[in-house]
PDB file of C-alpha atoms in Angstrom:
ATOM      1  CA  MET G   1      -0.007   0.006   0.007  1.00  0.00           C
ATOM      2  CA  SER G   2       3.023   2.273  -0.415  1.00  0.00           C
ATOM      3  CA  PHE G   3       1.292   3.973  -3.360  1.00  0.00           C
ATOM      4  CA  PHE G   4      -0.894   5.857  -0.877  1.00  0.00           C
ATOM      5  CA  ASP G   5       1.139   9.034  -1.068  1.00  0.00           C
ATOM      6  CA  GLU G   6       0.631  12.487   0.384  1.00  0.00           C
ATOM      7  CA  LYS G   7      -1.765  13.411  -2.405  1.00  0.00           C
ATOM      8  CA  ALA G   8      -3.867  10.319  -1.718  1.00  0.00           C
ATOM      9  CA  ALA G   9      -3.869  11.098   2.006  1.00  0.00           C
ATOM     10  CA  LEU G  10      -5.264  14.596   1.392  1.00  0.00           C
ATOM     11  CA  SER G  11      -7.807  13.345  -1.099  1.00  0.00           C
ATOM     12  CA  TYR G  12      -8.988  10.561   1.249  1.00  0.00           C
ATOM     13  CA  ASP G  13      -9.698  12.928   4.120  1.00  0.00           C
ATOM     14  CA  SER G  14     -11.255  15.653   2.005  1.00  0.00           C
ATOM     15  CA  TRP G  15     -13.725  13.206   0.370  1.00  0.00           C
ATOM     16  CA  PHE G  16     -15.334  12.576   3.818  1.00  0.00           C
ATOM     17  CA  GLN G  17     -16.104  16.317   4.007  1.00  0.00           C
ATOM     18  CA  THR G  18     -18.339  16.170   0.879  1.00  0.00           C
ATOM     19  CA  PRO G  19     -22.061  15.625   1.227  1.00  0.00           C
ATOM     20  CA  LEU G  20     -21.883  12.132  -0.254  1.00  0.00           C
ATOM     21  CA  GLY G  21     -18.728  11.268   1.723  1.00  0.00           C
ATOM     22  CA  THR G  22     -20.390  12.383   4.946  1.00  0.00           C
ATOM     23  CA  LEU G  23     -23.380  10.140   4.252  1.00  0.00           C
ATOM     24  CA  VAL G  24     -21.181   7.149   3.357  1.00  0.00           C
ATOM     25  CA  ASP G  25     -19.098   7.664   6.507  1.00  0.00           C
ATOM     26  CA  GLU G  26     -22.243   7.705   8.677  1.00  0.00           C
ATOM     27  CA  VAL G  27     -23.513   4.446   7.065  1.00  0.00           C
ATOM     28  CA  GLU G  28     -20.166   2.643   7.276  1.00  0.00           C
ATOM     29  CA  LYS G  29     -19.525   3.653  10.898  1.00  0.00           C
ATOM     30  CA  LYS G  30     -23.006   2.549  11.968  1.00  0.00           C
ATOM     31  CA  LEU G  31     -22.481  -0.922  10.475  1.00  0.00           C
ATOM     32  CA  PHE G  32     -18.943  -1.149  11.814  1.00  0.00           C
ATOM     33  CA  LEU G  33     -20.094  -0.354  15.341  1.00  0.00           C
ATOM     34  CA  GLN G  34     -22.863  -2.948  15.025  1.00  0.00           C
ATOM     35  CA  CYS G  35     -20.231  -5.578  14.150  1.00  0.00           C
ATOM     36  CA  ALA G  36     -17.276  -4.525  16.273  1.00  0.00           C
ATOM     37  CA  ALA G  37     -19.094  -3.363  19.404  1.00  0.00           C
ATOM     38  CA  PRO G  38     -16.012  -1.489  20.759  1.00  0.00           C
ATOM     39  CA  GLN G  39     -16.011  -0.700  24.482  1.00  0.00           C
ATOM     40  CA  ARG G  40     -14.281   2.066  26.437  1.00  0.00           C
ATOM     41  CA  GLY G  41     -10.891   0.883  27.692  1.00  0.00           C
ATOM     42  CA  GLU G  42     -10.512  -2.028  25.233  1.00  0.00           C
ATOM     43  CA  LYS G  43      -7.172  -2.570  23.613  1.00  0.00           C
ATOM     44  CA  VAL G  44      -7.781  -2.176  19.875  1.00  0.00           C
ATOM     45  CA  LEU G  45      -5.642  -2.700  16.751  1.00  0.00           C
ATOM     46  CA  ASP G  46      -6.391  -0.965  13.423  1.00  0.00           C
ATOM     47  CA  LEU G  47      -4.720  -2.776  10.513  1.00  0.00           C
ATOM     48  CA  GLY G  48      -4.200  -0.452   7.572  1.00  0.00           C
ATOM     49  CA  CYS G  49      -5.247   2.611   9.518  1.00  0.00           C
ATOM     50  CA  GLY G  50      -4.481   5.100   6.770  1.00  0.00           C
ATOM     51  CA  THR G  51      -4.997   8.663   7.944  1.00  0.00           C
ATOM     52  CA  GLY G  52      -6.535   7.414  11.183  1.00  0.00           C
ATOM     53  CA  HIS G  53     -10.134   7.967  10.200  1.00  0.00           C
ATOM     54  CA  PHE G  54     -11.501   4.999  12.150  1.00  0.00           C
ATOM     55  CA  SER G  55      -8.666   4.930  14.711  1.00  0.00           C
ATOM     56  CA  LEU G  56      -9.501   8.428  15.904  1.00  0.00           C
ATOM     57  CA  PHE G  57     -13.172   7.626  15.910  1.00  0.00           C
ATOM     58  CA  LEU G  58     -12.611   4.807  18.327  1.00  0.00           C
ATOM     59  CA  ALA G  59     -10.021   6.733  20.327  1.00  0.00           C
ATOM     60  CA  GLN G  60     -12.677   9.370  20.971  1.00  0.00           C
ATOM     61  CA  MET G  61     -14.892   6.580  22.336  1.00  0.00           C
ATOM     62  CA  GLY G  62     -12.235   5.758  24.918  1.00  0.00           C
ATOM     63  CA  CYS G  63     -10.523   2.787  23.261  1.00  0.00           C
ATOM     64  CA  ASP G  64      -6.784   2.191  23.599  1.00  0.00           C
ATOM     65  CA  ILE G  65      -5.828   2.320  19.934  1.00  0.00           C
ATOM     66  CA  THR G  66      -2.816   1.116  17.982  1.00  0.00           C
ATOM     67  CA  GLY G  67      -2.845   1.992  14.261  1.00  0.00           C
ATOM     68  CA  VAL G  68      -0.627   0.288  11.680  1.00  0.00           C
ATOM     69  CA  ASP G  69      -0.007   1.350   8.082  1.00  0.00           C
ATOM     70  CA  ILE G  70       2.769   1.058   5.493  1.00  0.00           C
ATOM     71  CA  SER G  71       2.237   4.506   4.042  1.00  0.00           C
ATOM     72  CA  VAL G  72       4.428   7.207   5.639  1.00  0.00           C
ATOM     73  CA  PRO G  73       2.224  10.093   4.318  1.00  0.00           C
ATOM     74  CA  MET G  74      -0.919   8.473   5.602  1.00  0.00           C
ATOM     75  CA  LEU G  75       0.623   7.899   9.061  1.00  0.00           C
ATOM     76  CA  LYS G  76       1.934  11.452   9.099  1.00  0.00           C
ATOM     77  CA  ALA G  77      -1.621  12.760   8.533  1.00  0.00           C
ATOM     78  CA  ALA G  78      -2.960  10.406  11.192  1.00  0.00           C
ATOM     79  CA  ARG G  79      -0.358  11.525  13.733  1.00  0.00           C
ATOM     80  CA  GLU G  80      -1.044  15.202  13.040  1.00  0.00           C
ATOM     81  CA  LYS G  81      -4.735  14.672  13.616  1.00  0.00           C
ATOM     82  CA  SER G  82      -4.307  12.748  16.832  1.00  0.00           C
ATOM     83  CA  ASP G  83      -1.909  15.399  18.096  1.00  0.00           C
ATOM     84  CA  ASN G  84      -4.386  18.141  17.255  1.00  0.00           C
ATOM     85  CA  LEU G  85      -7.169  16.269  19.091  1.00  0.00           C
ATOM     86  CA  HIS G  86      -4.859  15.367  21.992  1.00  0.00           C
ATOM     87  CA  LEU G  87      -5.690  11.693  21.575  1.00  0.00           C
ATOM     88  CA  PRO G  88      -3.078   9.122  22.733  1.00  0.00           C
ATOM     89  CA  VAL G  89      -2.882   6.794  19.712  1.00  0.00           C
ATOM     90  CA  HIS G  90       0.119   4.493  19.142  1.00  0.00           C
ATOM     91  CA  TRP G  91       1.068   4.640  15.447  1.00  0.00           C
ATOM     92  CA  ILE G  92       3.246   1.914  13.846  1.00  0.00           C
ATOM     93  CA  HIS G  93       4.875   2.102  10.418  1.00  0.00           C
ATOM     94  CA  ALA G  94       4.822  -1.491   9.103  1.00  0.00           C
ATOM     95  CA  SER G  95       3.297  -3.659   6.376  1.00  0.00           C
ATOM     96  CA  LEU G  96       0.413  -5.789   7.589  1.00  0.00           C
ATOM     97  CA  GLU G  97       2.074  -8.902   6.114  1.00  0.00           C
ATOM     98  CA  GLU G  98       5.259  -8.350   8.137  1.00  0.00           C
ATOM     99  CA  LEU G  99       3.767  -6.998  11.339  1.00  0.00           C
ATOM    100  CA  SER G 100       5.043  -8.680  14.510  1.00  0.00           C
ATOM    101  CA  LEU G 101       3.097  -8.176  17.705  1.00  0.00           C
ATOM    102  CA  GLU G 102       2.391 -10.294  20.806  1.00  0.00           C
ATOM    103  CA  GLU G 103      -0.303 -12.881  20.121  1.00  0.00           C
ATOM    104  CA  GLU G 104      -3.664 -12.663  21.866  1.00  0.00           C
ATOM    105  CA  SER G 105      -3.006  -9.112  23.069  1.00  0.00           C
ATOM    106  CA  PHE G 106      -5.988  -7.197  21.664  1.00  0.00           C
ATOM    107  CA  ASP G 107      -9.667  -7.193  22.537  1.00  0.00           C
ATOM    108  CA  LEU G 108     -10.563  -6.023  19.069  1.00  0.00           C
ATOM    109  CA  VAL G 109      -8.577  -6.265  15.836  1.00  0.00           C
ATOM    110  CA  TYR G 110     -10.080  -4.653  12.761  1.00  0.00           C
ATOM    111  CA  SER G 111      -9.291  -3.510   9.230  1.00  0.00           C
ATOM    112  CA  VAL G 112     -11.368  -1.213   7.104  1.00  0.00           C
ATOM    113  CA  THR G 113     -10.804  -1.289   3.311  1.00  0.00           C
ATOM    114  CA  ALA G 114      -7.188  -2.414   3.448  1.00  0.00           C
ATOM    115  CA  PHE G 115      -7.363  -6.091   2.605  1.00  0.00           C
ATOM    116  CA  GLU G 116      -8.209  -5.213  -1.023  1.00  0.00           C
ATOM    117  CA  PHE G 117      -4.598  -4.162  -1.495  1.00  0.00           C
ATOM    118  CA  LEU G 118      -2.766  -7.108   0.142  1.00  0.00           C
ATOM    119  CA  LYS G 119      -0.838  -9.742  -1.786  1.00  0.00           C
ATOM    120  CA  ASP G 120      -1.798 -12.500   0.664  1.00  0.00           C
ATOM    121  CA  PRO G 121      -4.962 -11.461   2.487  1.00  0.00           C
ATOM    122  CA  ARG G 122      -5.698 -14.941   3.820  1.00  0.00           C
ATOM    123  CA  ASN G 123      -2.363 -15.205   5.603  1.00  0.00           C
ATOM    124  CA  THR G 124      -2.747 -11.686   6.952  1.00  0.00           C
ATOM    125  CA  ALA G 125      -6.194 -12.523   8.240  1.00  0.00           C
ATOM    126  CA  LEU G 126      -4.826 -15.559  10.112  1.00  0.00           C
ATOM    127  CA  LYS G 127      -2.073 -13.389  11.653  1.00  0.00           C
ATOM    128  CA  ALA G 128      -4.735 -10.855  12.671  1.00  0.00           C
ATOM    129  CA  TRP G 129      -6.841 -13.632  14.242  1.00  0.00           C
ATOM    130  CA  ASN G 130      -3.814 -14.768  16.285  1.00  0.00           C
ATOM    131  CA  LEU G 131      -3.561 -11.264  17.781  1.00  0.00           C
ATOM    132  CA  VAL G 132      -7.120 -11.447  19.169  1.00  0.00           C
ATOM    133  CA  LYS G 133      -7.562 -12.340  22.840  1.00  0.00           C
ATOM    134  CA  LYS G 134      -9.913 -15.083  23.883  1.00  0.00           C
ATOM    135  CA  GLY G 135     -13.316 -13.423  24.079  1.00  0.00           C
ATOM    136  CA  GLY G 136     -12.236 -10.820  21.533  1.00  0.00           C
ATOM    137  CA  ARG G 137     -13.314 -10.020  17.979  1.00  0.00           C
ATOM    138  CA  LEU G 138     -11.763  -9.678  14.525  1.00  0.00           C
ATOM    139  CA  VAL G 139     -13.629  -7.445  12.056  1.00  0.00           C
ATOM    140  CA  ILE G 140     -12.568  -7.136   8.485  1.00  0.00           C
ATOM    141  CA  ALA G 141     -14.474  -4.577   6.336  1.00  0.00           C
ATOM    142  CA  VAL G 142     -14.032  -4.571   2.587  1.00  0.00           C
ATOM    143  CA  ILE G 143     -15.465  -3.082  -0.570  1.00  0.00           C
ATOM    144  CA  GLY G 144     -18.198  -5.422  -1.939  1.00  0.00           C
ATOM    145  CA  LYS G 145     -17.250  -6.865  -5.341  1.00  0.00           C
ATOM    146  CA  GLU G 146     -20.808  -6.886  -6.613  1.00  0.00           C
ATOM    147  CA  SER G 147     -21.509  -3.264  -5.743  1.00  0.00           C
ATOM    148  CA  PRO G 148     -21.579  -0.199  -7.981  1.00  0.00           C
ATOM    149  CA  TRP G 149     -18.743   1.181  -5.835  1.00  0.00           C
ATOM    150  CA  ALA G 150     -16.448  -1.628  -6.892  1.00  0.00           C
ATOM    151  CA  ARG G 151     -17.374  -1.110 -10.520  1.00  0.00           C
ATOM    152  CA  LEU G 152     -16.571   2.584 -10.211  1.00  0.00           C
ATOM    153  CA  TYR G 153     -13.129   1.809  -8.732  1.00  0.00           C
ATOM    154  CA  GLU G 154     -12.420  -0.906 -11.364  1.00  0.00           C
ATOM    155  CA  GLU G 155     -13.237   1.588 -14.082  1.00  0.00           C
ATOM    156  CA  SER G 156     -10.900   4.143 -12.402  1.00  0.00           C
ATOM    157  CA  ALA G 157      -8.089   1.573 -12.523  1.00  0.00           C
ATOM    158  CA  ARG G 158      -8.746   0.804 -16.224  1.00  0.00           C
ATOM    159  CA  ARG G 159      -8.588   4.525 -17.120  1.00  0.00           C
ATOM    160  CA  ASP G 160      -5.548   5.312 -14.977  1.00  0.00           C
ATOM    161  CA  GLN G 161      -2.744   2.869 -14.336  1.00  0.00           C
ATOM    162  CA  ASN G 162      -1.627   5.092 -11.479  1.00  0.00           C
ATOM    163  CA  SER G 163      -4.961   4.742  -9.719  1.00  0.00           C
ATOM    164  CA  VAL G 164      -4.712   3.493  -6.120  1.00  0.00           C
ATOM    165  CA  PHE G 165      -7.203   0.800  -7.225  1.00  0.00           C
ATOM    166  CA  GLU G 166      -4.850  -0.656  -9.834  1.00  0.00           C
ATOM    167  CA  GLY G 167      -4.522  -4.308  -8.818  1.00  0.00           C
ATOM    168  CA  ALA G 168      -7.065  -4.027  -5.980  1.00  0.00           C
ATOM    169  CA  HIS G 169      -9.114  -7.107  -5.252  1.00  0.00           C
ATOM    170  CA  PHE G 170     -12.694  -6.582  -4.098  1.00  0.00           C
ATOM    171  CA  PHE G 171     -14.599  -9.304  -2.245  1.00  0.00           C
ATOM    172  CA  THR G 172     -17.776 -11.268  -2.532  1.00  0.00           C
ATOM    173  CA  PRO G 173     -19.361 -12.321   0.761  1.00  0.00           C
ATOM    174  CA  GLU G 174     -18.033 -15.845   0.240  1.00  0.00           C
ATOM    175  CA  GLU G 175     -14.502 -14.630  -0.447  1.00  0.00           C
ATOM    176  CA  LEU G 176     -14.619 -12.487   2.706  1.00  0.00           C
ATOM    177  CA  MET G 177     -15.667 -15.431   4.865  1.00  0.00           C
ATOM    178  CA  GLU G 178     -13.036 -17.674   3.219  1.00  0.00           C
ATOM    179  CA  LEU G 179     -10.285 -15.440   4.628  1.00  0.00           C
ATOM    180  CA  LEU G 180     -10.461 -17.631   7.761  1.00  0.00           C
ATOM    181  CA  PRO G 181     -11.472 -21.120   6.570  1.00  0.00           C
ATOM    182  CA  GLY G 182     -12.664 -23.429   9.338  1.00  0.00           C
ATOM    183  CA  ILE G 183     -13.341 -20.505  11.753  1.00  0.00           C
ATOM    184  CA  LYS G 184     -16.988 -19.602  12.221  1.00  0.00           C
ATOM    185  CA  GLY G 185     -17.888 -16.074  11.319  1.00  0.00           C
ATOM    186  CA  GLU G 186     -20.613 -14.033   9.706  1.00  0.00           C
ATOM    187  CA  TYR G 187     -20.889 -11.012   7.458  1.00  0.00           C
ATOM    188  CA  PHE G 188     -23.107  -7.947   7.286  1.00  0.00           C
ATOM    189  CA  SER G 189     -23.750  -5.827   4.266  1.00  0.00           C
ATOM    190  CA  GLY G 190     -24.063  -2.037   4.101  1.00  0.00           C
ATOM    191  CA  LEU G 191     -23.821   0.900   1.697  1.00  0.00           C
ATOM    192  CA  HIS G 192     -26.776  -0.064  -0.491  1.00  0.00           C
ATOM    193  CA  PHE G 193     -26.792   3.122  -2.528  1.00  0.00           C
ATOM    194  CA  GLY G 194     -24.332   3.860  -5.312  1.00  0.00           C
ATOM    195  CA  PRO G 195     -21.811   6.623  -6.006  1.00  0.00           C
ATOM    196  CA  GLY G 196     -24.399   8.537  -8.039  1.00  0.00           C
ATOM    197  CA  PHE G 197     -26.820   8.780  -5.136  1.00  0.00           C
ATOM    198  CA  ASP G 198     -28.156  12.190  -4.160  1.00  0.00           C
ATOM    199  CA  PRO G 199     -26.948  12.704  -0.548  1.00  0.00           C
ATOM    200  CA  LYS G 200     -29.883  15.047   0.070  1.00  0.00           C
ATOM    201  CA  GLN G 201     -32.199  12.030  -0.046  1.00  0.00           C
ATOM    202  CA  GLN G 202     -31.301  10.851   3.423  1.00  0.00           C
ATOM    203  CA  GLU G 203     -34.672   9.221   4.153  1.00  0.00           C
ATOM    204  CA  GLU G 204     -34.287   7.098   0.998  1.00  0.00           C
ATOM    205  CA  ALA G 205     -30.723   6.241   1.974  1.00  0.00           C
ATOM    206  CA  LEU G 206     -31.943   5.098   5.400  1.00  0.00           C
ATOM    207  CA  ARG G 207     -34.660   2.961   3.785  1.00  0.00           C
ATOM    208  CA  LEU G 208     -32.160   1.322   1.429  1.00  0.00           C
ATOM    209  CA  GLU G 209     -29.794   0.615   4.283  1.00  0.00           C
ATOM    210  CA  GLN G 210     -32.428  -0.858   6.551  1.00  0.00           C
ATOM    211  CA  GLU G 211     -33.652  -3.102   3.761  1.00  0.00           C
ATOM    212  CA  GLY G 212     -30.179  -4.117   2.663  1.00  0.00           C
ATOM    213  CA  VAL G 213     -28.867  -4.892   6.119  1.00  0.00           C
ATOM    214  CA  LYS G 214     -32.007  -6.823   7.058  1.00  0.00           C
ATOM    215  CA  ASP G 215     -31.860  -8.973   3.887  1.00  0.00           C
ATOM    216  CA  ARG G 216     -28.070  -9.127   3.938  1.00  0.00           C
ATOM    217  CA  LYS G 217     -27.986  -8.150   0.300  1.00  0.00           C
ATOM    218  CA  ARG G 218     -24.844  -9.143  -1.587  1.00  0.00           C
ATOM    219  CA  GLU G 219     -24.588  -5.919  -3.547  1.00  0.00           C
ATOM    220  CA  GLY G 220     -23.612  -3.745  -0.618  1.00  0.00           C
ATOM    221  CA  GLY G 221     -20.547  -1.603  -1.085  1.00  0.00           C
ATOM    222  CA  PHE G 222     -19.338  -2.167   2.454  1.00  0.00           C
ATOM    223  CA  LEU G 223     -19.079  -5.749   3.713  1.00  0.00           C
ATOM    224  CA  CYS G 224     -18.170  -6.417   7.315  1.00  0.00           C
ATOM    225  CA  GLY G 225     -16.989  -9.838   8.396  1.00  0.00           C
ATOM    226  CA  ILE G 226     -16.822 -10.643  12.089  1.00  0.00           C
ATOM    227  CA  TRP G 227     -15.203 -13.568  13.874  1.00  0.00           C
ATOM    228  CA  LYS G 228     -15.424 -14.036  17.687  1.00  0.00           C
ATOM    229  CA  LYS G 229     -12.733 -15.991  19.554  1.00  0.00           C
ATOM    230  CA  MET G 230     -14.333 -18.127  22.228  1.00  0.00           C
TER     231      MET G 230
END
């Protein structure tokens, strides 16, 4: 994920300030909280934290956060934001594939839209699972392969070989669950409106989300897999 340079870091954060980005952020965080159920004081690991968007969200909830990313510009942006907010987040510069931390040391390990860019996502998922304490959770959120969002990003990669989505792999629900074969988990599906949706139509967005989450529709743009270690 080293191609996430300073320009990408700025673009990533600024998109969440747009009307559509704000709506998407609200939907994704709601589903993530439903899956991850983070609690104040829990020790939490964010794999592929980027600019700290989710790390800081959980830090503000009182979680003890460690964020890991391979992109120096992304981590720089994350560190600046945590400093400005006076939030004590531990940032680590490392690739997810080569990360070495004490096993069973986190209550919650999660990753949001980072596994799409890994060479060996299954091995990384197993390493992440080994970091989860007994009684803890692993949550992996990805871009749904059958969604209009994935089609948009695939088209971006076809048009521009320098796109951050060049070589990205999006996931079907089955592929997401197969990251940890033999370990029982479940997935939830969110973001059931496309990139052309009018963000002013919030009631319609809410209706689409309620329907999509209830029916666990495959076409959601944001798939959350959760595994609980008993």
